[in-house]
Coordinates of C-alpha atoms and ligand atoms in Angstrom, one line a residue:
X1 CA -6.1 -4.3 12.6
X2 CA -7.9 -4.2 9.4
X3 CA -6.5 -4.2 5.9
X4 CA -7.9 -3.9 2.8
X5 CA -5.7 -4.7 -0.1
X6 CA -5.9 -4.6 -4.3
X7 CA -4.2 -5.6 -7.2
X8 CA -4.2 -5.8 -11.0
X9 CA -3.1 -9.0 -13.2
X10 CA 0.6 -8.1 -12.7
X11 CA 0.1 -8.2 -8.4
X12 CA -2.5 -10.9 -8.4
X13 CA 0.0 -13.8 -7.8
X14 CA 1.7 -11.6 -4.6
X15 CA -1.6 -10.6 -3.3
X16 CA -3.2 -14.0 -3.4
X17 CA 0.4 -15.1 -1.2
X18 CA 0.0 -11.5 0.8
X19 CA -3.5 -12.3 2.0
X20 CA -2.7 -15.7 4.0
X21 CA 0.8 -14.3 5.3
X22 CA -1.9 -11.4 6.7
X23 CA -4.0 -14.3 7.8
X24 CA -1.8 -15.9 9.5
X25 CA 0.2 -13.0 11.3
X26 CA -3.7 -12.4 13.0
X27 CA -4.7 -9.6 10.5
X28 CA -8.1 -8.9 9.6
X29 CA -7.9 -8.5 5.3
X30 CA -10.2 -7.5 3.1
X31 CA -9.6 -8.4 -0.3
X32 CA -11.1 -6.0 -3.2
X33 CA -9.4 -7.9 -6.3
X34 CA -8.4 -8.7 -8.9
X35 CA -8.9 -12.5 -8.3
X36 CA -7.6 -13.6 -11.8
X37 CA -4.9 -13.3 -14.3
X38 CA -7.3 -11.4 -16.9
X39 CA -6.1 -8.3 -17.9
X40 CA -8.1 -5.3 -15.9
X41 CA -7.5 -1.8 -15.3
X42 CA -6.0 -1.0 -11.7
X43 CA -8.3 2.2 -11.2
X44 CA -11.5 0.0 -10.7
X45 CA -10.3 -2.2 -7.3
X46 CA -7.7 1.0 -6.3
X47 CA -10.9 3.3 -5.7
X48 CA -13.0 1.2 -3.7
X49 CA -10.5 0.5 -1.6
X50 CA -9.4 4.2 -1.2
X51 CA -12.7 5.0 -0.4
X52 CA -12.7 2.7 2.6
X53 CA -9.7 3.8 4.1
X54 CA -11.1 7.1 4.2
X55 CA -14.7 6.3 5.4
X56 CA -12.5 4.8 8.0
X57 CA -13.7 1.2 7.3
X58 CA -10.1 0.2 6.8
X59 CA -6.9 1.2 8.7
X60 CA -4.2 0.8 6.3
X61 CA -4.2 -0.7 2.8
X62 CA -1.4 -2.5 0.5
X63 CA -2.0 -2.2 -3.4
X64 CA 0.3 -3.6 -6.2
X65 CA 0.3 -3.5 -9.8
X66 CA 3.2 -4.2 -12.1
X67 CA 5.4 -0.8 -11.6
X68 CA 3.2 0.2 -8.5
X69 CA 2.7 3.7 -10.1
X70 CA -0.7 3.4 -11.8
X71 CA -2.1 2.3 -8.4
X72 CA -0.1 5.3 -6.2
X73 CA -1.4 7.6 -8.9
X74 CA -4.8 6.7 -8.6
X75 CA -4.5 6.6 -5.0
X76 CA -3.1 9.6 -4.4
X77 CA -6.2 11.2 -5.8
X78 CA -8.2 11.0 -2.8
X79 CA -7.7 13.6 0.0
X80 CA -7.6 11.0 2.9
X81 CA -4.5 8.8 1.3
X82 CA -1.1 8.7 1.3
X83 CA -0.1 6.0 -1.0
X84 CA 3.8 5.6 -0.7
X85 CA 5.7 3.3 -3.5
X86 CA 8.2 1.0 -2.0
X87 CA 10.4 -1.6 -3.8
X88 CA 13.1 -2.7 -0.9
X89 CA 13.0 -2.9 3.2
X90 CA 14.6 0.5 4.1
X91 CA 12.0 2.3 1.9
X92 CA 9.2 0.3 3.2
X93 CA 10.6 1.2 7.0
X94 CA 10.7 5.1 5.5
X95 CA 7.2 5.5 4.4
X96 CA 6.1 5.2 7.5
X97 CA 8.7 6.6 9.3
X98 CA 8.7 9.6 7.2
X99 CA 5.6 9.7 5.4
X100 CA 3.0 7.5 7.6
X101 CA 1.5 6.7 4.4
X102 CA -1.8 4.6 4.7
X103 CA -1.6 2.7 1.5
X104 CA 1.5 1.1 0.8
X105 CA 2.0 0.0 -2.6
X106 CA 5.0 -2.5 -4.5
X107 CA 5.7 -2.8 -7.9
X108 CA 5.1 -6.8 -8.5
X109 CA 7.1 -7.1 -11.8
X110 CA 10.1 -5.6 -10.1
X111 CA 10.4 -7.2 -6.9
X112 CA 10.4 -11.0 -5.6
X113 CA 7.7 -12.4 -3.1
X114 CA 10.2 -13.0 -0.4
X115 CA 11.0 -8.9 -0.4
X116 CA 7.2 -7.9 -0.9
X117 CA 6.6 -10.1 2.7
X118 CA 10.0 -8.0 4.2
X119 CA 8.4 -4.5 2.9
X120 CA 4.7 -5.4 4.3
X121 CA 6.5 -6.4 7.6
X122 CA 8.7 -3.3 7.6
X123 CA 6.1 -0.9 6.8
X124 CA 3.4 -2.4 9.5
X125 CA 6.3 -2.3 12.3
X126 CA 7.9 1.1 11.7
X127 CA 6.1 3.7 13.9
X128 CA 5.8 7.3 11.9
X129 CA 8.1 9.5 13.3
X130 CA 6.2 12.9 13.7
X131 CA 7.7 15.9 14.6
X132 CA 9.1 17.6 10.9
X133 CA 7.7 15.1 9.1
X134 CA 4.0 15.7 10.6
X135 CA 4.5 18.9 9.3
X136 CA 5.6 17.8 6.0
X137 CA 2.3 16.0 5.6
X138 CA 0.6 18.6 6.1
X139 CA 1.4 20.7 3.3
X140 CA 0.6 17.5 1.2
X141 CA -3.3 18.9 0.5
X142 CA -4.3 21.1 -2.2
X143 CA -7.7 22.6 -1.8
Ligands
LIG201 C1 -0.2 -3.6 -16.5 O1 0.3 -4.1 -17.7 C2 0.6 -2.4 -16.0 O2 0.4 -1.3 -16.9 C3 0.1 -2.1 -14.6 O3 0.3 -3.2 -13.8 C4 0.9 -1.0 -13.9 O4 2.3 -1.2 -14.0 C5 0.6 0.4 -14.3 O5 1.1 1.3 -13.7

């Protein structure tokens, strides 16, 4: 499986730590930055990454940034994502459950490393659940 993932300042530290746990569980990653502490602006490695998740060059994506919602905002603005926030294990096990979302996304300044590793895990083992919430997601799209 292939995963791209993204951060700003505030998720550079986790994502660095993120990419060799990916590594190492036999994950194929694909890292679209930030690679430093400098100050940048979350919309510039969030859109590239979007983009190929829904050219289909990715199959799921992790993005963090220091609340998580400048990077679910930005995500959410393409038709082929679901970015779901998730800041403990349950909600990472009901985002895919519930809303199979293709991008998951963790507020860095709010969570440690150790539960950032136990939402990743959750949300890449849950299956999506289907049924009414299949239907749910598709009423997500606005034309
Ligand atoms: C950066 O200071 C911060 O604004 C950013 O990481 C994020 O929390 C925005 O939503």
């Amino acid at each position: 499986m292939k995963i791209g993932i993204c951060s700003d300042h505030a998720g550079v530290e986790y994502k660095a730590k993120l990419i060799s746990y990916l590594l190492g569980k036999g994950y194929e990653v694909v890292n679209f930055g930030t690679d430093t502490t400098d100050s940048m602006d979350y919309a510039d490695v969030a859109h590239p990454m979007a983009s190929a998740v829904e050219k289909g060059e990715l199959d799921l994506g992790i993005a963090l940034c220091g609340t998580g919602n400048g990077m679910a905002i930005t995500l959410n603005h393409h038709r082929g994502i679901r970015a779901g926030l998730a800041w403990n294990t349950e909600v990472g096990k009901l985002v895919k459950q519930h809303n199979n979302a293709n991008v998951l996304v963790m507020p860095a300044r709010f969570i440690s490393y150790r539960m950032a590793v136990s939402i990743v895990r959750a949300w890449l083992t849950e299956p999506f659940e289907g049924g009414r919430h299949q239907r749910r997601i598709e009423k997500i799209p606005v034309d």
